[in-house]
Amino acid sequence: MSTPTELLAANLHQVFGNRDAAARRAAIDVTYTDDVAFTDPEGTETGRDALERKAAGLIDSAPADFVFEEDGIAYTSSDSAALAWTFGPSGAPVARGIDVITIRDGRISALHTLLHE
């Protein structure tokens, strides 16, 4: 079972920030529930395959020097957690957001991404 802090890190780095498709999929399978709901400004997608398509579409289309980095401390409880992040060249982000997760049985069952305007 993973801690909320470990789940936040896996979500950001091993899934959304991972350019290796096989490693990304392996991380998805252990990090999220089968029925994970991912909500961002584009809408809600359900399931690991849909989440994988979103993550791949984002990182695979980004320039090679773009990375996700934590933007502050994590906030956690036993069944939810939140982490702010940046995306872009290290130290020069072009996007900022926050991920809020819901945890069920040691995995992420819901991921809500909010973007800074």
XYZ file of N, CA and C in Angstrom:
351
model
N 0.848 -1.183 0.000
C 0.000 0.000 0.000
C 0.890 1.241 0.000
N 0.551 2.203 -0.815
C 1.320 3.441 -0.915
C 0.739 4.522 -0.018
N 1.595 5.415 0.441
C 1.147 6.561 1.229
C 0.599 7.624 0.290
N -0.184 8.568 0.810
C -0.657 9.661 -0.031
C 0.496 10.424 -0.706
N 1.572 10.657 0.010
C 2.712 11.372 -0.573
C 3.345 10.564 -1.704
N 3.471 9.261 -1.517
C 4.013 8.397 -2.579
C 3.103 8.386 -3.803
N 1.798 8.375 -3.585
C 0.862 8.399 -4.704
C 0.954 9.703 -5.487
N 1.066 10.821 -4.781
C 1.231 12.108 -5.467
C 2.486 12.117 -6.331
N 3.586 11.614 -5.782
C 4.852 11.581 -6.527
C 4.750 10.647 -7.731
N 4.142 9.484 -7.553
C 3.989 8.542 -8.668
C 3.139 9.152 -9.773
N 2.041 9.795 -9.408
C 1.169 10.443 -10.372
C 1.941 11.477 -11.197
N 2.706 12.318 -10.526
C 3.398 13.406 -11.208
C 4.584 12.921 -12.038
N 5.419 12.082 -11.448
C 6.684 11.727 -12.097
C 6.652 10.404 -12.860
N 6.082 9.366 -12.268
C 6.110 8.052 -12.900
C 5.034 7.886 -13.969
N 4.003 8.738 -13.903
C 2.932 8.649 -14.895
C 2.978 9.858 -15.827
N 2.569 11.017 -15.354
C 2.459 12.160 -16.261
C 3.800 12.695 -16.751
N 4.862 12.507 -15.985
C 6.170 12.987 -16.408
C 7.046 11.924 -17.044
N 6.518 10.746 -17.281
C 7.314 9.613 -17.763
C 7.192 9.457 -19.272
N 8.297 9.562 -19.979
C 8.311 9.434 -21.441
C 8.460 7.988 -21.917
N 8.722 7.058 -21.008
C 8.853 5.637 -21.341
C 7.468 4.988 -21.229
N 6.873 4.616 -22.368
C 5.492 4.125 -22.383
C 5.292 2.871 -21.533
N 6.220 1.934 -21.585
C 6.063 0.698 -20.815
C 6.160 0.969 -19.314
N 7.114 1.786 -18.905
C 7.257 2.128 -17.487
C 6.060 2.945 -17.009
N 5.557 3.834 -17.874
C 4.383 4.640 -17.521
C 3.188 3.723 -17.278
N 2.973 2.746 -18.160
C 1.834 1.841 -18.007
C 1.969 1.003 -16.742
N 3.165 0.529 -16.456
C 3.382 -0.244 -15.235
C 3.050 0.593 -14.001
N 3.435 1.860 -14.020
C 3.129 2.760 -12.901
C 1.625 2.997 -12.792
N 0.958 3.132 -13.911
C -0.494 3.337 -13.912
C -1.189 2.142 -13.256
N -0.758 0.950 -13.601
C -1.413 -0.251 -13.083
C -1.297 -0.399 -11.575
N -0.234 0.128 -10.969
C -0.086 0.002 -9.514
C -0.518 1.256 -8.749
N -0.688 2.375 -9.453
C -0.986 3.646 -8.797
C -2.475 3.972 -8.739
N -3.244 3.522 -9.731
C -4.658 3.911 -9.858
C -5.580 2.702 -9.777
N -6.793 2.931 -9.313
C -7.819 1.892 -9.337
C -8.250 1.665 -10.791
N -8.881 0.523 -11.050
C -9.358 0.216 -12.409
C -10.314 1.289 -12.923
N -11.125 1.827 -12.027
C -12.166 2.781 -12.417
C -11.787 4.233 -12.117
N -10.506 4.529 -12.092
C -10.063 5.890 -11.781
C -10.788 6.913 -12.660
N -11.183 8.008 -12.055
C -11.806 9.117 -12.783
C -10.805 10.273 -12.817
N -10.442 10.701 -14.017
C -9.502 11.806 -14.193
C -10.263 12.992 -14.764
N -10.256 14.092 -14.017
C -10.958 15.296 -14.440
C -9.961 16.424 -14.591
N -10.010 17.082 -15.751
C -9.216 18.280 -16.004
C -10.113 19.266 -16.747
N -9.612 20.426 -17.158
C -10.474 21.398 -17.822
C -11.133 20.877 -19.110
N -10.609 19.798 -19.679
C -11.196 19.237 -20.904
C -12.353 18.287 -20.622
N -12.538 17.866 -19.367
C -13.619 16.956 -19.038
C -13.156 15.834 -18.135
N -13.953 14.783 -18.066
C -13.645 13.640 -17.220
C -13.477 12.390 -18.073
N -12.424 11.651 -17.795
C -12.144 10.360 -18.434
C -12.156 9.312 -17.330
N -12.601 8.112 -17.651
C -12.679 7.057 -16.648
C -11.882 5.834 -17.094
N -11.112 5.285 -16.166
C -10.364 4.067 -16.406
C -8.888 4.313 -16.657
N -8.105 3.265 -16.431
C -6.655 3.369 -16.592
C -6.242 3.644 -18.032
N -6.926 3.014 -19.005
C -6.555 3.232 -20.405
C -6.767 4.686 -20.815
N -7.863 5.273 -20.377
C -8.141 6.675 -20.699
C -7.115 7.592 -20.052
N -6.761 7.289 -18.800
C -5.753 8.091 -18.107
C -4.402 7.965 -18.816
N -4.070 6.764 -19.267
C -2.820 6.561 -19.992
C -2.789 7.392 -21.284
N -3.885 7.414 -22.005
C -3.950 8.225 -23.238
C -3.732 9.709 -22.941
N -4.324 10.193 -21.851
C -4.148 11.604 -21.477
C -2.696 11.900 -21.135
N -2.089 11.041 -20.310
C -0.701 11.249 -19.899
C 0.228 11.187 -21.104
N 0.045 10.190 -21.954
C 0.894 10.039 -23.141
C 0.725 11.225 -24.076
N -0.499 11.653 -24.285
C -0.743 12.793 -25.172
C -0.070 14.063 -24.691
N -0.022 14.238 -23.399
C 0.597 15.434 -22.829
C 2.119 15.381 -22.918
N 2.717 14.343 -22.365
C 4.180 14.303 -22.285
C 4.808 14.005 -23.643
N 4.171 13.190 -24.471
C 4.754 12.842 -25.766
C 4.747 14.018 -26.744
N 3.857 14.975 -26.530
C 3.807 16.134 -27.422
C 4.622 17.319 -26.897
N 5.157 17.209 -25.698
C 5.922 18.306 -25.089
C 7.379 18.267 -25.561
N 8.023 19.427 -25.620
C 9.457 19.448 -25.949
C 10.258 18.584 -24.973
N 11.391 18.086 -25.426
C 12.212 17.147 -24.649
C 12.678 17.709 -23.316
N 12.820 19.034 -23.204
C 13.310 19.617 -21.952
C 12.189 19.948 -20.963
N 10.946 19.640 -21.288
C 9.831 19.904 -20.382
C 9.756 18.805 -19.328
N 9.630 19.221 -18.065
C 9.515 18.299 -16.942
C 8.449 18.804 -15.973
N 7.893 17.872 -15.208
C 7.014 18.230 -14.108
C 7.867 18.358 -12.855
N 7.607 19.397 -12.075
C 8.299 19.597 -10.800
C 7.279 20.000 -9.746
N 7.514 19.551 -8.509
C 6.655 19.975 -7.407
C 6.793 21.484 -7.220
N 5.700 22.111 -6.837
C 5.692 23.559 -6.619
C 5.174 23.836 -5.205
N 5.904 23.337 -4.224
C 5.497 23.510 -2.832
C 5.339 22.169 -2.153
N 4.729 22.209 -0.991
C 4.578 21.006 -0.181
C 3.299 20.255 -0.526
N 3.269 18.976 -0.197
C 2.074 18.160 -0.380
C 1.161 18.334 0.834
N -0.126 18.274 0.592
C -1.137 18.299 1.642
C -1.823 16.945 1.614
N -1.880 16.274 2.771
C -2.409 14.914 2.774
C -3.346 14.641 3.943
N -4.216 13.666 3.723
C -5.013 13.047 4.772
C -5.026 11.562 4.435
N -5.791 10.792 5.158
C -5.788 9.351 4.896
C -6.434 8.980 3.566
N -7.380 9.794 3.084
C -8.079 9.428 1.857
C -8.038 10.483 0.762
N -7.221 11.521 0.934
C -7.081 12.533 -0.116
C -5.759 13.267 0.060
N -5.340 13.910 -1.015
C -4.083 14.644 -0.971
C -4.057 15.635 -2.132
N -3.163 16.624 -2.019
C -3.035 17.634 -3.072
C -1.579 18.049 -3.199
N -1.207 18.375 -4.434
C 0.151 18.810 -4.717
C 0.134 19.792 -5.880
N 0.769 20.951 -5.678
C 0.938 21.913 -6.767
C 2.163 21.516 -7.580
N 2.135 21.832 -8.883
C 3.227 21.454 -9.764
C 3.450 22.519 -10.834
N 4.606 22.405 -11.483
C 4.911 23.230 -12.648
C 5.282 22.305 -13.795
N 5.166 22.819 -15.024
C 5.522 22.051 -16.213
C 6.211 22.976 -17.199
N 7.341 22.532 -17.676
C 8.132 23.299 -18.637
C 9.597 23.013 -18.411
N 10.469 23.814 -19.017
C 11.892 23.638 -18.734
C 12.147 23.857 -17.242
N 13.061 23.094 -16.666
C 13.346 23.195 -15.237
C 13.677 24.637 -14.858
N 12.948 25.174 -13.888
C 13.161 26.533 -13.429
C 12.490 27.605 -14.270
N 11.871 27.225 -15.387
C 11.194 28.191 -16.259
C 9.861 27.621 -16.737
N 8.932 27.370 -15.812
C 7.684 26.703 -16.185
C 6.815 27.530 -17.122
N 6.085 26.828 -17.968
C 5.116 27.470 -18.847
C 3.685 27.184 -18.395
N 3.541 26.251 -17.432
C 2.223 25.915 -16.897
C 2.349 25.586 -15.418
N 1.291 25.889 -14.687
C 1.211 25.570 -13.262
C -0.167 24.999 -12.984
N -0.193 24.105 -12.007
C -1.471 23.521 -11.636
C -1.393 22.866 -10.282
N -2.485 22.225 -9.928
C -2.549 21.465 -8.690
C -3.335 20.194 -8.967
N -2.858 19.085 -8.426
C -3.564 17.815 -8.512
C -4.157 17.499 -7.152
N -5.422 17.144 -7.146
C -6.119 16.726 -5.942
C -6.542 15.275 -6.174
N -6.111 14.391 -5.280
C -6.418 12.980 -5.456
C -7.318 12.468 -4.349
N -8.122 11.465 -4.696
C -8.900 10.701 -3.740
C -8.308 9.299 -3.729
N -8.143 8.746 -2.535
C -7.466 7.460 -2.368
C -8.463 6.420 -1.863
N -8.409 5.256 -2.511
C -9.229 4.125 -2.083
C -8.362 2.868 -2.113
N -8.282 2.165 -1.029
C -7.507 0.923 -0.948
C -6.054 1.110 -1.395
N -5.453 2.241 -1.019
C -4.042 2.477 -1.303
C -3.721 2.888 -2.719
N -4.742 3.211 -3.516
C -4.545 3.659 -4.900
C -5.375 4.904 -5.161
N -5.015 5.619 -6.214
C -5.773 6.814 -6.596
C -7.047 6.379 -7.317
N -8.190 6.795 -6.778
C -9.469 6.480 -7.419
C -10.039 7.676 -8.163
N -9.562 8.863 -7.837
C -9.990 10.075 -8.554
C -8.811 11.057 -8.562
N -8.631 11.681 -9.694
C -7.604 12.699 -9.889
C -8.267 13.901 -10.515
N -8.165 15.020 -9.832
C -8.745 16.273 -10.336
C -7.593 17.255 -10.519
N -7.389 17.697 -11.749
C -6.315 18.630 -12.066
C -6.897 20.013 -12.320
N -6.399 20.993 -11.571
C -6.769 22.389 -11.728
C -5.582 23.130 -12.313
N -5.816 23.993 -13.281
C -4.732 24.746 -13.910
C -4.762 26.207 -13.491
N -3.597 26.807 -13.378
C -3.482 28.220 -13.092
C -3.758 28.993 -14.378
N -4.554 30.028 -14.270
C -4.885 30.816 -15.466
C -3.896 31.933 -15.664
